Coordinates of C-alpha atoms and ligand atoms in Angstrom, one line a residue:
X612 CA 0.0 0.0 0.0
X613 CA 1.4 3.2 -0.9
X614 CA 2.5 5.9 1.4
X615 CA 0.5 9.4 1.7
X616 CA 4.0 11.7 1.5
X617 CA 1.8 15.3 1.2
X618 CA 3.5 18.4 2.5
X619 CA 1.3 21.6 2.3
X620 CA 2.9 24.4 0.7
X621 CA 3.0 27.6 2.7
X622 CA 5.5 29.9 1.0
X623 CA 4.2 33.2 2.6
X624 CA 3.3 31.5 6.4
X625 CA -0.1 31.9 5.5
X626 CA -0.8 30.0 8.3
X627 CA 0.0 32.9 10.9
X628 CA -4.2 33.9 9.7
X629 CA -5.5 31.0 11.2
X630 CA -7.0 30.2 14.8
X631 CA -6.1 27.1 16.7
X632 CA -9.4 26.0 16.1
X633 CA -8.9 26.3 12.1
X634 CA -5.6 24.3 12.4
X635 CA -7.3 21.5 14.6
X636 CA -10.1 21.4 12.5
X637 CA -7.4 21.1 8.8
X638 CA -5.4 18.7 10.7
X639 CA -8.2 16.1 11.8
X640 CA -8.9 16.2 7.9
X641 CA -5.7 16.1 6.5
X642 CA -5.0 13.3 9.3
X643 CA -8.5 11.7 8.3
X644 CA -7.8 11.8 4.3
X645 CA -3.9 10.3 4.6
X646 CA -4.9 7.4 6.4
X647 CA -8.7 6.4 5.4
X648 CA -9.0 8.2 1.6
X649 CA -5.4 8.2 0.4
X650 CA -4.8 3.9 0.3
X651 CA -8.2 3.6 -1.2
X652 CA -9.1 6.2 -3.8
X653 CA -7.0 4.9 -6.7
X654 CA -8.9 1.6 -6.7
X655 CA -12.3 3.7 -6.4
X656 CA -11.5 5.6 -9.4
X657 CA -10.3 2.7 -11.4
X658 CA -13.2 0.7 -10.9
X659 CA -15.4 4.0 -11.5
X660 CA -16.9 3.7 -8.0
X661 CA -18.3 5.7 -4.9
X662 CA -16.5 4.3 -1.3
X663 CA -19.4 4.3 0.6
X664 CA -17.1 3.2 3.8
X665 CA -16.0 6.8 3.5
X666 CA -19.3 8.2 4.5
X667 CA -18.9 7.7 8.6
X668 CA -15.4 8.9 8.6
X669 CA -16.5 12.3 6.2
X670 CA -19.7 12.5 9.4
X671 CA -16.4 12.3 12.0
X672 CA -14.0 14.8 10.5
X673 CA -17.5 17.5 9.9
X674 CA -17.7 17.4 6.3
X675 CA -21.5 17.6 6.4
X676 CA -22.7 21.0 7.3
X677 CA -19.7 22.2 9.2
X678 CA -21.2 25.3 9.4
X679 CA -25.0 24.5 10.2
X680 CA -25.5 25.3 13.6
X681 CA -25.2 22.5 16.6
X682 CA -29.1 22.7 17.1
X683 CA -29.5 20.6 14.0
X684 CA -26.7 18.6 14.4
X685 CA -23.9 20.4 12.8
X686 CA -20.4 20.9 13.8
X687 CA -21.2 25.0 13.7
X688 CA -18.1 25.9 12.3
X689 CA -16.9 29.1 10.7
X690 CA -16.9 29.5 6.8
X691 CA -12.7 29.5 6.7
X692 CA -12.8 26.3 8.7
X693 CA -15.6 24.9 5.8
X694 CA -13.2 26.4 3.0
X695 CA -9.9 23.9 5.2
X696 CA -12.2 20.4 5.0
X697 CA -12.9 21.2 1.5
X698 CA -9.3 22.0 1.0
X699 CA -8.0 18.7 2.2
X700 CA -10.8 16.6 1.2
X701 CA -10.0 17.7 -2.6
X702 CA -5.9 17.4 -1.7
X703 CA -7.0 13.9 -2.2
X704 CA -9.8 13.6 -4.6
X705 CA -12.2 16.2 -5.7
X706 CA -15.2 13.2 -6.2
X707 CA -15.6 12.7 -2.5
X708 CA -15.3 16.6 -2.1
X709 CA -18.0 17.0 -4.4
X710 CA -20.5 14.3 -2.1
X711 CA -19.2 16.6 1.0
X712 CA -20.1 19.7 -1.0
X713 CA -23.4 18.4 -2.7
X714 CA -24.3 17.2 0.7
X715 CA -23.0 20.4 3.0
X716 CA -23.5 23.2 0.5
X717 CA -26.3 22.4 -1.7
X718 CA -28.9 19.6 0.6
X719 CA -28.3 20.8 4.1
X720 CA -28.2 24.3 3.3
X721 CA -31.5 25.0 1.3
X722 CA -33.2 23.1 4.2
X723 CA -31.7 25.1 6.9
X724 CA -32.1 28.5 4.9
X725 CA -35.3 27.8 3.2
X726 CA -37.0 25.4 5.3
X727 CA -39.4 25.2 8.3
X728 CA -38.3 24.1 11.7
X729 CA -40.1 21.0 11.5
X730 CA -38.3 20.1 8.0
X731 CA -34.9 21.5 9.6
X732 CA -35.5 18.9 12.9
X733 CA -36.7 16.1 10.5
X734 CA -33.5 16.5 8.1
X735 CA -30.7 18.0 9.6
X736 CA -29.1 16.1 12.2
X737 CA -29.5 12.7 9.8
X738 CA -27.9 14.2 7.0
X739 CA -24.7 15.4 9.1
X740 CA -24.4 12.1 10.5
X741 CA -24.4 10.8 7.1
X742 CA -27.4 8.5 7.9
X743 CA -29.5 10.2 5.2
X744 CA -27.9 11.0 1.9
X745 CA -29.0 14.2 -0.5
X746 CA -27.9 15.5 -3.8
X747 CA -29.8 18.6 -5.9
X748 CA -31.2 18.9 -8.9
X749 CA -31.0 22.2 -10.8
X750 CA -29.6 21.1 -14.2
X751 CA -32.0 19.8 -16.9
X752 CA -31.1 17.9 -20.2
X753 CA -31.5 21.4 -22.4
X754 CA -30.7 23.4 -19.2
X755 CA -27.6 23.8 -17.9
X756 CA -25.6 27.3 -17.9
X757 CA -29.4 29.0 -17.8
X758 CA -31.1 27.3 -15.0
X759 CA -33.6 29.9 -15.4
X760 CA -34.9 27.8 -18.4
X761 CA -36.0 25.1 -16.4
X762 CA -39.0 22.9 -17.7
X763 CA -39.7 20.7 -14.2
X764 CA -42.7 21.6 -12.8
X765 CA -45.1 21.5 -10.1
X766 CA -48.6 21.9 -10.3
X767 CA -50.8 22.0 -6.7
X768 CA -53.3 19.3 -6.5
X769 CA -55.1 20.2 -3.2
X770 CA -54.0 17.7 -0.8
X771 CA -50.5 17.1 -2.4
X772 CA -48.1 18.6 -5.6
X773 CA -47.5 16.8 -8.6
X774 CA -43.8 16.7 -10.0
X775 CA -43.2 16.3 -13.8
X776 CA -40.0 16.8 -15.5
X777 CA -36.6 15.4 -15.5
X778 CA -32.6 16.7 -14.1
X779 CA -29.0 15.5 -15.4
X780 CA -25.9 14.7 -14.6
X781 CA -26.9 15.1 -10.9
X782 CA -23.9 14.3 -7.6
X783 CA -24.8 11.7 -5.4
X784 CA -28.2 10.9 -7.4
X785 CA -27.8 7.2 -7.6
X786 CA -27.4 6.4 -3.7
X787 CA -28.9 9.4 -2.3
X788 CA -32.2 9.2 0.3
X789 CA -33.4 12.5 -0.6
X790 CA -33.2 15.0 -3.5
X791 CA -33.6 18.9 -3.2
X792 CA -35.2 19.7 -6.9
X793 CA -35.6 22.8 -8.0
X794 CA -39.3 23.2 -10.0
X795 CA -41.7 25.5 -11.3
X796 CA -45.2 26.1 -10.2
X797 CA -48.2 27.0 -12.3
X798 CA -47.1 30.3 -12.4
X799 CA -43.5 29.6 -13.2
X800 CA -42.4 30.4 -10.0
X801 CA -39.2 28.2 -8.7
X802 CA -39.8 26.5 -5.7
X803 CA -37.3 23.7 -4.2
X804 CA -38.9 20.7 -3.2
X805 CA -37.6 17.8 -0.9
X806 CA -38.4 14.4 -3.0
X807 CA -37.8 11.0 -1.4
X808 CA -36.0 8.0 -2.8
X809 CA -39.6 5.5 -2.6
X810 CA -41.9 8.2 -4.0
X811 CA -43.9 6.5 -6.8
X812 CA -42.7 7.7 -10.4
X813 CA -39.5 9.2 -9.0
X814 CA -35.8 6.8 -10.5
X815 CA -32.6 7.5 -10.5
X816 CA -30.8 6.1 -13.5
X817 CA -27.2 6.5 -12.6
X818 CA -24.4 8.2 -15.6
X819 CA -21.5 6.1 -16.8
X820 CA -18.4 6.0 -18.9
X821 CA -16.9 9.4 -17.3
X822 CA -13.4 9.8 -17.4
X823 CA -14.0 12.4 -15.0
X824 CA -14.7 11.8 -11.0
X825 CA -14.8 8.7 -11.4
X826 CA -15.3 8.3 -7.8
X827 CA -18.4 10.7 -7.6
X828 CA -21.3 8.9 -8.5
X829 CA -23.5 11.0 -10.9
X830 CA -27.1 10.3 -12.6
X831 CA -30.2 11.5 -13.8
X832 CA -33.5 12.5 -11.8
X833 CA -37.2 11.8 -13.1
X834 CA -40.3 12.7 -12.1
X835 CA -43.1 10.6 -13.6
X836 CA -46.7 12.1 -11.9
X837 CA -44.6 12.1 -8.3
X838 CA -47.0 12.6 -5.6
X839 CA -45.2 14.7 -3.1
X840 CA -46.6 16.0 -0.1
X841 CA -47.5 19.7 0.3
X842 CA -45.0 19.7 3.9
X843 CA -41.6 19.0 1.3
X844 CA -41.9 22.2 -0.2
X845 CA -39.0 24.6 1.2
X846 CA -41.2 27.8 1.9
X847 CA -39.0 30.3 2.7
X848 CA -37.4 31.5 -0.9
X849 CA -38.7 31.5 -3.9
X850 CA -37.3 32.4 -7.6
X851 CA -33.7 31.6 -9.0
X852 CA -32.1 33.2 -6.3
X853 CA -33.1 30.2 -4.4
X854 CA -30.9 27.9 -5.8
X855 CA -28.5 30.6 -6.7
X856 CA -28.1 30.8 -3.1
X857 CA -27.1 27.3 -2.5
X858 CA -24.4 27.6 -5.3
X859 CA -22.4 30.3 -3.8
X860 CA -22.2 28.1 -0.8
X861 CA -20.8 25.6 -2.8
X862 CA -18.7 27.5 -5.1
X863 CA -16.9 29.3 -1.8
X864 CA -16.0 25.5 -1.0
X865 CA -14.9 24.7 -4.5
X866 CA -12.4 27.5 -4.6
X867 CA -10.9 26.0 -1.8
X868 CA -11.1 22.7 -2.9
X869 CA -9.7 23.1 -6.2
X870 CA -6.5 25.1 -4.2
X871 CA -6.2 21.2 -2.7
X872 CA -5.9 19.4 -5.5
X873 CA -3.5 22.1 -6.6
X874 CA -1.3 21.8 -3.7
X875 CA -1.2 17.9 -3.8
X876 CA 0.1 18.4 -7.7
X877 CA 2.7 20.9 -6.6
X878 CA 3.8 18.5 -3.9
X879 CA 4.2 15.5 -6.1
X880 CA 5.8 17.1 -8.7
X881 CA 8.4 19.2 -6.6
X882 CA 9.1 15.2 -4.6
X883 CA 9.4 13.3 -8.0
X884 CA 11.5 16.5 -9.3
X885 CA 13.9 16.4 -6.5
X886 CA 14.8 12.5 -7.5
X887 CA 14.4 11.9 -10.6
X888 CA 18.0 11.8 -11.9
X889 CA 18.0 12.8 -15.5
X890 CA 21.4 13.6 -17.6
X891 CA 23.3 12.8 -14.0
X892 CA 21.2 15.5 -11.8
X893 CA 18.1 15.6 -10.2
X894 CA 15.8 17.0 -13.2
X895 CA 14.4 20.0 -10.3
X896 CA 18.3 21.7 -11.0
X897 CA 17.5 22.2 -14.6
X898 CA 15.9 25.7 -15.3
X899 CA 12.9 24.4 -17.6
X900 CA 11.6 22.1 -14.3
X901 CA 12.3 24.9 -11.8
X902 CA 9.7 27.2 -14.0
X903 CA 7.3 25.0 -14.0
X904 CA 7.6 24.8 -9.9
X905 CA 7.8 28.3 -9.0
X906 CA 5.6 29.6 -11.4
X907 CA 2.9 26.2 -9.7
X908 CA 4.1 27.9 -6.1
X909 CA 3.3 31.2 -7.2
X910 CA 0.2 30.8 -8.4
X911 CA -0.7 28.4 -5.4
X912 CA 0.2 31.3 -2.9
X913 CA -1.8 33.5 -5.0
X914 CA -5.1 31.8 -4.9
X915 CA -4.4 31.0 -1.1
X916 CA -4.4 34.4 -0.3
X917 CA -7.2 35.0 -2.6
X918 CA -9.6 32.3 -1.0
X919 CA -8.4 33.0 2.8
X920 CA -9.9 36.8 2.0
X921 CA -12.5 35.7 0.6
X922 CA -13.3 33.3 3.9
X923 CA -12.8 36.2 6.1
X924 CA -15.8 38.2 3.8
X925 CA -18.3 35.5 4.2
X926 CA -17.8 35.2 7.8
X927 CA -18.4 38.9 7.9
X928 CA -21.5 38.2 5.9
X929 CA -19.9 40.5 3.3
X930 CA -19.3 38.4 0.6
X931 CA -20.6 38.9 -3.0
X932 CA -21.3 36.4 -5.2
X933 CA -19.4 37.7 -7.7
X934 CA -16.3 37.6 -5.3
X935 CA -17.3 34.0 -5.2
X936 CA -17.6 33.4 -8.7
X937 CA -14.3 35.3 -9.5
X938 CA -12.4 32.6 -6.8
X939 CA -14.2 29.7 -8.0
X940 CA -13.1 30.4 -11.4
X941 CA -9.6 31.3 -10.9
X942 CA -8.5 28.5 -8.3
X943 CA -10.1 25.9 -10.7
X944 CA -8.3 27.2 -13.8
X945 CA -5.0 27.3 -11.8
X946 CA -5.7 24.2 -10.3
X947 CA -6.0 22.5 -13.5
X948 CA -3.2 24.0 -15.5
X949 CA -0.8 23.1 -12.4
X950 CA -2.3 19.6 -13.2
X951 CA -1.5 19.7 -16.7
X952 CA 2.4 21.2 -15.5
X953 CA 3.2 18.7 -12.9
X954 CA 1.8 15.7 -15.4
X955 CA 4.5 16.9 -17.4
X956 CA 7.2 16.4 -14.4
X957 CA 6.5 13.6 -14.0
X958 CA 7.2 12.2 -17.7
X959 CA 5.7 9.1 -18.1
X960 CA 5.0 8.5 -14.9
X961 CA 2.9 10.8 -14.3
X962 CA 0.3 9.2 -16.4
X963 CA -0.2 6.5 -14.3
X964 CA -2.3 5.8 -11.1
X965 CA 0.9 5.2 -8.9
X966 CA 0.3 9.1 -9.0
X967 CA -2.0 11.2 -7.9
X968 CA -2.0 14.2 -10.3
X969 CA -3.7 12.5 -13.5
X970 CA -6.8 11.8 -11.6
X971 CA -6.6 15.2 -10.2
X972 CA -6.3 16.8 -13.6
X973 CA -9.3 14.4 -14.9
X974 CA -11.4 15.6 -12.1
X975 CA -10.7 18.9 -12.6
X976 CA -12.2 18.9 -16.2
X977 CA -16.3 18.3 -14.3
X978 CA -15.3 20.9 -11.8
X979 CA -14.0 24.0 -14.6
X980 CA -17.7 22.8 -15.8
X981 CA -20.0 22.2 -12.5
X982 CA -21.0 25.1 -10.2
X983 CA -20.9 27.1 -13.1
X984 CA -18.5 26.8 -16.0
X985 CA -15.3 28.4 -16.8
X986 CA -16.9 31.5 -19.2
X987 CA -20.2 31.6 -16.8
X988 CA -17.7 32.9 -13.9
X989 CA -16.3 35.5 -16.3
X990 CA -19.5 36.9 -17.6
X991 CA -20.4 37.4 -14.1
X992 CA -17.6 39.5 -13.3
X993 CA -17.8 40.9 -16.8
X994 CA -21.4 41.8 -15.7
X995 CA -20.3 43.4 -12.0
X996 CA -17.7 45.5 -12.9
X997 CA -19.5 47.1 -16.5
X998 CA -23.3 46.6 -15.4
X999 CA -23.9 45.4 -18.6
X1000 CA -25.0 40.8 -18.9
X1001 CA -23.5 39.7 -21.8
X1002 CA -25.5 37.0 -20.9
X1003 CA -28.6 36.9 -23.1
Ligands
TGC265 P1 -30.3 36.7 -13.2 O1 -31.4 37.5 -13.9 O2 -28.9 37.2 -13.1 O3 -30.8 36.3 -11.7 C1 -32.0 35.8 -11.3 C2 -32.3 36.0 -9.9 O4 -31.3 35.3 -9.1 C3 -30.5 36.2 -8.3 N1 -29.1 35.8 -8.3 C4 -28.5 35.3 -7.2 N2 -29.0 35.0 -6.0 C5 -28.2 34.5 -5.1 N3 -26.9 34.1 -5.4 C6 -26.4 34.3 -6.7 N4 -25.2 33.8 -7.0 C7 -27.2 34.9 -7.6 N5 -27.1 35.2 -8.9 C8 -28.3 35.8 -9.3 C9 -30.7 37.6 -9.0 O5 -30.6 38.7 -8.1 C10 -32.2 37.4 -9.5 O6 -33.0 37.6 -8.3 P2 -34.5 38.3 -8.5 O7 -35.0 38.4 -7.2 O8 -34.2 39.7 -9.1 O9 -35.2 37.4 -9.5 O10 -30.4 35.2 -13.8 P3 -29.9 34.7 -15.2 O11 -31.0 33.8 -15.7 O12 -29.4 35.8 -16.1 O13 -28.7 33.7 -14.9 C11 -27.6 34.1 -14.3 C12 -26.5 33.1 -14.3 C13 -26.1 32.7 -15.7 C14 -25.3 33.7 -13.6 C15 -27.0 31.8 -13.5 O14 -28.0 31.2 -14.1 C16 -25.9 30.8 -13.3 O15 -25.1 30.9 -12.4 N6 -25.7 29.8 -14.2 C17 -24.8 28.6 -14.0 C18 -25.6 27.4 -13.6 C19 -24.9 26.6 -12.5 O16 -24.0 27.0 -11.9 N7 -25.4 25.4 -12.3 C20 -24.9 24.6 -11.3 C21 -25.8 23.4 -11.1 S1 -25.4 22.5 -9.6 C22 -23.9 21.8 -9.8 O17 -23.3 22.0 -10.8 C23 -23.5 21.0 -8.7 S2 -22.0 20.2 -8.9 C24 -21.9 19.5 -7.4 C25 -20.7 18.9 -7.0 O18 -20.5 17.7 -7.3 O19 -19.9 19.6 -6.3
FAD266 P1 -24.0 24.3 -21.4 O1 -24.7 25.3 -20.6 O2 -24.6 23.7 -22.6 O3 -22.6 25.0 -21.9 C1 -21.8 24.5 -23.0 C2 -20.7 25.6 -23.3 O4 -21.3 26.8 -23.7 C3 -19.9 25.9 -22.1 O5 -18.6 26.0 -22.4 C4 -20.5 27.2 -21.6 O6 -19.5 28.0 -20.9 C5 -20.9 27.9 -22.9 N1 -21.9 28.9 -22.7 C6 -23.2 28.6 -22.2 N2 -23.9 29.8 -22.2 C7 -23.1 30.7 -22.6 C8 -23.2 32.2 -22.8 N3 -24.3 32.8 -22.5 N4 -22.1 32.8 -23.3 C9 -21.0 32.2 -23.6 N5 -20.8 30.9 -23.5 C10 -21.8 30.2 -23.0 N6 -25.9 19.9 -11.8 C11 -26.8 19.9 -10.8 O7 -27.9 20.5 -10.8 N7 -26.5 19.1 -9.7 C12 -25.4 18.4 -9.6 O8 -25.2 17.7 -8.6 C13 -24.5 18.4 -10.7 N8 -23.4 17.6 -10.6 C14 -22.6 17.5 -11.7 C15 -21.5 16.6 -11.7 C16 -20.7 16.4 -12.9 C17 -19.7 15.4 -12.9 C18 -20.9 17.3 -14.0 C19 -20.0 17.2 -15.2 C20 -21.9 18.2 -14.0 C21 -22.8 18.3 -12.9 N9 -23.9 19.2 -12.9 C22 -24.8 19.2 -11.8 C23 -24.2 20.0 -14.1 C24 -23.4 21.2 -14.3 O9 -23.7 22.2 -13.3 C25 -23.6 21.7 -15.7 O10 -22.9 20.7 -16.5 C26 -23.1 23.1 -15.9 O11 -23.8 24.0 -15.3 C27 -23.0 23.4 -17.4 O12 -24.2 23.1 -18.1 P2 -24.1 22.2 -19.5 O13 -23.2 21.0 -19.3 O14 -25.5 22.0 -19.9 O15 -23.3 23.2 -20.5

């Protein structure tokens, strides 16, 4: 079994802007993810499937609703000490990030946010103990970038709502208990709604042949005439801003995530660098290899500095979501040019699953696309900073 080596990269002692508690809380994960995800996760991804024996362990270290307060069974963490589990969950593979995220961000949040008490008690404390499994489903066959679109709908049939439609390439869909669907009533409204796996006319087909998160399991959602009780509706928002909501939650935790992956490619390519003998020297003393490395430590420094401010905004409540947007977009891009860089390092070696970085770069082609793609992020700041969406 091979040995998790990671070293985290701190060129500019970025760690003299955490608390003790934020360092407790990233070393329990880092701890957690070396010893429990680390020896297992290359197997996962070959054989293209979820490790469900990671679910306790992600409960133990608070990666379900770290921040949702204790009362519901949360760990009621601050939003840096989110942004560090996401961090180190994605340092080893951004699949089981993405169930912590789906699950944290996007299923635990709408219900505390949007919810009633009664659904909050019902939901909450089952879903940070990992008993109860969610995912969400916003994006349709001919809807992704523009939500907005959506054609799943809801029409109020006195005693109950019925649910037509259908969502795609949904996280977490084939094993989850519950599904947080976004839909429209009779007046095109867009309401989320909490369907349960068992509800007649609801399946969950799951997606295959990806080359990408491999260990994330991912499917469709369809509604066929599902009955679902008028108490599942979330009550308390309403519109696209509803699930617009959830996403900046769980872009905030992708910017950080994506820093992980970056810094586990950095750190494998500056060990494999400082050995490899090539031309009778270690190939990190030629120039061309030493670009490649401080121009990855750079850039890793960078988008630490750039998420850690961003962390201290949302805990401040201050946060925009276009400051989210512009982090989510940046850290994923570096992210997966440093994976395409260290690959490189690496030589042929760095194609193969004795590595992590070709896995990470893989991954990091659904999350440059999930949670908004790539050009999305850049209209939106393109749109904050002129006032002008270039959108439609
Ligand atoms: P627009 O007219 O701009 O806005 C409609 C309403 O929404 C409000 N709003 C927001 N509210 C909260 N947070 C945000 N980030 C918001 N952005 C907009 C806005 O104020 C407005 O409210 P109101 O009250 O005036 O109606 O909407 P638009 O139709 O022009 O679309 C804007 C756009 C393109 C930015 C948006 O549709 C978008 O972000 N599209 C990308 C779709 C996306 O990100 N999908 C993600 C699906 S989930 C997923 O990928 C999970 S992966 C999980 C994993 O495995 O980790
Ligand atoms: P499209 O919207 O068709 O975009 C195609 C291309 O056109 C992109 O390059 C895009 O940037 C570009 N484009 C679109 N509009 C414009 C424009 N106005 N101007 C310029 N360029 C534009 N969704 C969920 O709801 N829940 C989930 O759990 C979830 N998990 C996912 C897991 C995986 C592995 C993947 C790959 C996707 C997941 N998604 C999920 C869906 C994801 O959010 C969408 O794929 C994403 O929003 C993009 O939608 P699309 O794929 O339909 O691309």
């Amino acid at each position: 079994m091979k040995t998790d080596l990671f070293e985290a990269p701190d060129y500019y002692n970025l760690d003299d802007l955490l608390s003790e508690e934020h360092k407790l809380v990233r070393s329990a994960c880092r701890d957690w993810v070396k010893r429990e995800l680390s020896p297992i996760i290359e197997d996962s991804a070959q054989r293209a499937e979820f490790p469900k024996k990671l679910l306790s362990g992600l409960a133990e270290i608070g990666a379900f609703g770290s921040y949702i307060p204790e009362e519901y069974g949360g760990a009621g963490l601050d939003q840096i000490s989110y942004g560090l589990i996401m961090q180190e969950i994605e340092r080893g593979d951004s699949g089981i990030r993405s169930t912590a995220s789906v699950q944290s961000s996007l299923v635990m949040y709408p219900i505390w946010k949007y919810g009633t008490e009664v659904q909050r008690k019902k939901y909450l404390p089952a879903l940070a103990t990992g008993e109860l499994m969610g995912c969400f489903g916003l994006t349709e066959p001919d809807h992704g970038s523009n939500p907005g679109g959506m054609v799943t709908n809801f029409r109020d049939m006195g005693d109950h709502f019925l649910l037509n439609g259908a969502k795609m390439w949904i996280s977490n869909a084939p094993f989850a208990d519950l599904a947080i669907v976004w839909a429209k009533n009779e007046e095109g409204r867009i309401y989320g709604l909490i369907v349960e796996r068992g509800m007649e006319g609801f399946t969950t087909p799951e997606t295959h042949n990806k080359w990408s998160l491999r260990t994330s399991a991912t499917g469709e959602l369809i509604f066929d005439n599902v009955k679902v009780p008028k108490e599942n509706l979330l009550p308390e928002k309403s519109g696209l801003g509803a699930p617009l909501g959830c996403l900046d939650s769980a872009r905030y935790g992708i910017a950080w995530g994506a820093l992980g992956a970056a810094m586990d490619c950095y750190d494998t390519a500056l060990r494999y660098a400082k050995e490899r003998i090539q031309f009778g020297k270690p190939i990190a003393a030629t120039q061309l290899q030493q670009k490649k490395l401080a121009e990855m430590i750079t850039e890793i420094t960078k988008a630490q500095l750039l998420t850690w401010r961003l962390g201290v905004l949302r805990n401040e409540d201050r946060v925009t979501s276009a400051q989210i947007s512009m982090a989510k977009r940046n850290n994923v891009d570096m992210a997966l040019h440093i994976a395409r860089e260290a690959r490189q390092v690496l030589g042929a070696m760095g194609i193969t699953g004795d590595y992590s970085i070709m896995r990470h770069m893989m991954n990091l082609e659904s999350v440059v696309t999930y949670e908004g793609t790539h050009d999305i992020h850049l209209l939106i700041t393109g749109a904050d900073i002129t006032g002008f969406s270039a959108f439609k």
